[in-house]
Amino acid sequence: MTKQPPNVFPKLTEPNGLGTGPVPIEPYVSSDWFERERKQVFGRAWLCMGRVEQLPEPDTYIVKEIEVCGVIALITRDAKDKIRAFQNVCSHRANMLVHEPAGKGSRFVCKYHNWGYRNDGDCIGVPDRNNFFKLDMKTCGLTPIHCETWEGWIFINLQSRPEVTLKEFLGPFGEAFKDAPAPFADEAFTVNVSNMRANWKETIDAFCESYHVPVLHPMTIGTTFSNDSNPFSRPLNGVVRGAHRTMTTFGNPMFQPSPNSKVERLAYSNVDTGNTLGGAAAREVEAIQHHPAINPRRIPNWATEIVWMFPNYLIFYSPGGFFTLEFWQLTVNTTRWLARIHIPRAKDVRQRFQQEHHNCRMAEIFLEDVGNLERQQRAMESGGKTEILLQDGEFLLRHSIETIQKWVAAPTVREALT
Ligand code: FES
Ligand SMILES: [Fe+2]
């Protein structure tokens, strides 16, 4: 007989104003949809680029490729500490200006004919300038991209004039997550899945629910997120905030690595991470547990607060730290996935061992998801089904799909946000 969970879990779909019917598969497989998303979603939303700690001091920069819009963003912290974004394109013959993904430097020199730029965008050098035709260097700066920060997160907007401010875009989510902590944001272990054969929404869906965790991840985190009292890993809470959304997942308080998992048992002995997804000791990242929007119902047995910033940026808070995932669509059925896992610098061998184990475990979980998502994409493309069916615990992915549909259809961003 199938085990049924006790009825102690909140209903989440209808109280969050979401529908309950089947969801069409077309947006996951249609090239037309892909084109509309490119323009209506990624071309209009404020897009999170990461943390300010990735530019740790004046005269540092990062380069972020936004393939879906064909844009390469050069994000700089200038000498006055201002964070700016530009198109990474030289004004002379439009070659790529900066080739490295990140670095330090107050100026950039194009490697084609040596035109030079300061990191505030001004053009400061044109070799053999007098041989041009009335060239005005003041008009030869880098093309700026709208860039703002919020609580240490960097956002850009690719519209020539953003229809809404970042504050308006974040709306009630921005209010709720004001002062949210970001412990050890200056340290990161990154995992890059460069070309996964799956639609970007499928990858987002997989991180919008824990229903699949006991089934797809039985040997890694299955028993971390479920037990006899919650065998299907039902969520403990969930709130839709404008285009953004959060969910509190269940953590098994009795979790112990199996007696056969000798390496795992050794890795986590004496390091209280709150649960096995923790990269830090719980006491080092205590601020996470004190923020009112993280595990807002203050449920003792929580594992993670899943925080989705529309359209494609995920923050995973847990009692043992935080990590981020970003999913960038490349084509209708390929996606680039970047994970940044924030952990402290290890103070001793034991902690280093625990962290290495943690990072390997994360990569293992991601690979379980990648294989599954690539199979799902092939099956969706087969036309064997035209709709998917969602249960109450999958409310976050319903919100994701409904929000994308709304943005695709809405003539203005303001209407998409209402
Ligand atoms: S294209 Fe950059 S200097 Fe010529
Ligand atoms: Fe998964």
PDB file of N, CA, C and O in Angstrom, residues 13 24 42 57 60 78 104 111 126 129 140-141 166 200 206 272 288 290 333 380 410:
ATOM      1  N   THR A  13      -0.999  25.952  -3.883  1.00  0.00           N
ATOM      2  CA  THR A  13      -1.293  26.406  -5.246  1.00  0.00           C
ATOM      3  C   THR A  13      -2.407  27.455  -5.242  1.00  0.00           C
ATOM      4  O   THR A  13      -2.185  28.607  -5.647  1.00  0.00           O
ATOM      5  N   PRO A  24       0.549  23.340 -20.821  1.00  0.00           N
ATOM      6  CA  PRO A  24       0.983  22.898 -22.156  1.00  0.00           C
ATOM      7  C   PRO A  24       2.492  22.688 -22.263  1.00  0.00           C
ATOM      8  O   PRO A  24       3.276  23.394 -21.618  1.00  0.00           O
ATOM      9  N   PHE A  42      13.684  37.896 -21.500  1.00  0.00           N
ATOM     10  CA  PHE A  42      15.086  38.262 -21.262  1.00  0.00           C
ATOM     11  C   PHE A  42      15.413  39.663 -21.782  1.00  0.00           C
ATOM     12  O   PHE A  42      16.288  40.337 -21.241  1.00  0.00           O
ATOM     13  N   GLU A  57      37.171  44.759  -5.418  1.00  0.00           N
ATOM     14  CA  GLU A  57      37.800  46.059  -5.113  1.00  0.00           C
ATOM     15  C   GLU A  57      37.703  46.941  -6.350  1.00  0.00           C
ATOM     16  O   GLU A  57      37.378  46.446  -7.449  1.00  0.00           O
ATOM     17  N   THR A  60      38.226  46.210 -10.735  1.00  0.00           N
ATOM     18  CA  THR A  60      38.058  44.793 -11.064  1.00  0.00           C
ATOM     19  C   THR A  60      36.882  44.689 -12.037  1.00  0.00           C
ATOM     20  O   THR A  60      36.075  45.619 -12.149  1.00  0.00           O
ATOM     21  N   ASP A  78      34.526  50.763 -10.923  1.00  0.00           N
ATOM     22  CA  ASP A  78      35.512  51.773 -11.311  1.00  0.00           C
ATOM     23  C   ASP A  78      36.284  52.297 -10.094  1.00  0.00           C
ATOM     24  O   ASP A  78      36.087  51.828  -8.969  1.00  0.00           O
ATOM     25  N   LYS A 104      41.488  42.166 -13.156  1.00  0.00           N
ATOM     26  CA  LYS A 104      41.752  43.432 -12.479  1.00  0.00           C
ATOM     27  C   LYS A 104      42.385  44.388 -13.479  1.00  0.00           C
ATOM     28  O   LYS A 104      43.222  43.975 -14.282  1.00  0.00           O
ATOM     29  N   LYS A 111      42.531  44.297 -28.611  1.00  0.00           N
ATOM     30  CA  LYS A 111      43.686  43.577 -29.137  1.00  0.00           C
ATOM     31  C   LYS A 111      43.746  43.591 -30.667  1.00  0.00           C
ATOM     32  O   LYS A 111      44.570  42.911 -31.261  1.00  0.00           O
ATOM     33  N   VAL A 126      43.365  56.348 -29.107  1.00  0.00           N
ATOM     34  CA  VAL A 126      43.127  55.901 -30.489  1.00  0.00           C
ATOM     35  C   VAL A 126      44.453  56.048 -31.241  1.00  0.00           C
ATOM     36  O   VAL A 126      44.875  57.176 -31.539  1.00  0.00           O
ATOM     37  N   ARG A 129      45.361  58.709 -34.435  1.00  0.00           N
ATOM     38  CA  ARG A 129      44.030  59.340 -34.429  1.00  0.00           C
ATOM     39  C   ARG A 129      43.840  60.323 -35.590  1.00  0.00           C
ATOM     40  O   ARG A 129      42.753  60.437 -36.154  1.00  0.00           O
ATOM     41  N   CYS A 140      33.174  58.100 -28.523  1.00  0.00           N
ATOM     42  CA  CYS A 140      33.692  56.762 -28.852  1.00  0.00           C
ATOM     43  C   CYS A 140      33.774  55.847 -27.634  1.00  0.00           C
ATOM     44  O   CYS A 140      34.482  54.838 -27.648  1.00  0.00           O
ATOM     45  N   GLY A 141      33.055  56.203 -26.551  1.00  0.00           N
ATOM     46  CA  GLY A 141      33.096  55.365 -25.353  1.00  0.00           C
ATOM     47  C   GLY A 141      32.366  54.048 -25.560  1.00  0.00           C
ATOM     48  O   GLY A 141      31.702  53.828 -26.581  1.00  0.00           O
ATOM     49  N   LEU A 166      14.439  48.835 -11.042  1.00  0.00           N
ATOM     50  CA  LEU A 166      14.741  47.558 -10.383  1.00  0.00           C
ATOM     51  C   LEU A 166      13.855  47.380  -9.147  1.00  0.00           C
ATOM     52  O   LEU A 166      13.367  46.285  -8.870  1.00  0.00           O
ATOM     53  N   TRP A 200      15.440  25.658 -20.939  1.00  0.00           N
ATOM     54  CA  TRP A 200      15.787  26.311 -19.664  1.00  0.00           C
ATOM     55  C   TRP A 200      14.673  26.194 -18.625  1.00  0.00           C
ATOM     56  O   TRP A 200      14.919  26.111 -17.432  1.00  0.00           O
ATOM     57  N   ALA A 206      12.995  21.739 -12.258  1.00  0.00           N
ATOM     58  CA  ALA A 206      13.608  20.715 -11.404  1.00  0.00           C
ATOM     59  C   ALA A 206      14.061  21.287 -10.068  1.00  0.00           C
ATOM     60  O   ALA A 206      14.255  20.548  -9.102  1.00  0.00           O
ATOM     61  N   ASP A 272      28.812  20.552  12.340  1.00  0.00           N
ATOM     62  CA  ASP A 272      27.359  20.697  12.334  1.00  0.00           C
ATOM     63  C   ASP A 272      26.966  21.665  11.229  1.00  0.00           C
ATOM     64  O   ASP A 272      27.091  22.874  11.368  1.00  0.00           O
ATOM     65  N   ILE A 288      21.558  33.498   8.519  1.00  0.00           N
ATOM     66  CA  ILE A 288      20.569  32.973   7.579  1.00  0.00           C
ATOM     67  C   ILE A 288      19.304  32.569   8.330  1.00  0.00           C
ATOM     68  O   ILE A 288      18.186  32.847   7.896  1.00  0.00           O
ATOM     69  N   HIS A 290      18.125  33.698  10.988  1.00  0.00           N
ATOM     70  CA  HIS A 290      17.431  34.793  11.681  1.00  0.00           C
ATOM     71  C   HIS A 290      16.651  35.706  10.743  1.00  0.00           C
ATOM     72  O   HIS A 290      15.874  36.537  11.202  1.00  0.00           O
ATOM     73  N   ASN A 333      16.371  24.132 -27.037  1.00  0.00           N
ATOM     74  CA  ASN A 333      16.577  22.906 -26.250  1.00  0.00           C
ATOM     75  C   ASN A 333      18.000  22.752 -25.718  1.00  0.00           C
ATOM     76  O   ASN A 333      18.450  21.640 -25.446  1.00  0.00           O
ATOM     77  N   MET A 380       9.769  15.066 -24.238  1.00  0.00           N
ATOM     78  CA  MET A 380       8.837  16.161 -24.551  1.00  0.00           C
ATOM     79  C   MET A 380       8.805  16.426 -26.056  1.00  0.00           C
ATOM     80  O   MET A 380       7.757  16.657 -26.636  1.00  0.00           O
ATOM     81  N   ALA A 410       2.268  39.967 -22.389  1.00  0.00           N
ATOM     82  CA  ALA A 410       2.007  41.362 -21.974  1.00  0.00           C
ATOM     83  C   ALA A 410       2.697  42.366 -22.887  1.00  0.00           C
ATOM     84  O   ALA A 410       3.903  42.275 -23.139  1.00  0.00           O
TER      85      ALA A 410
END
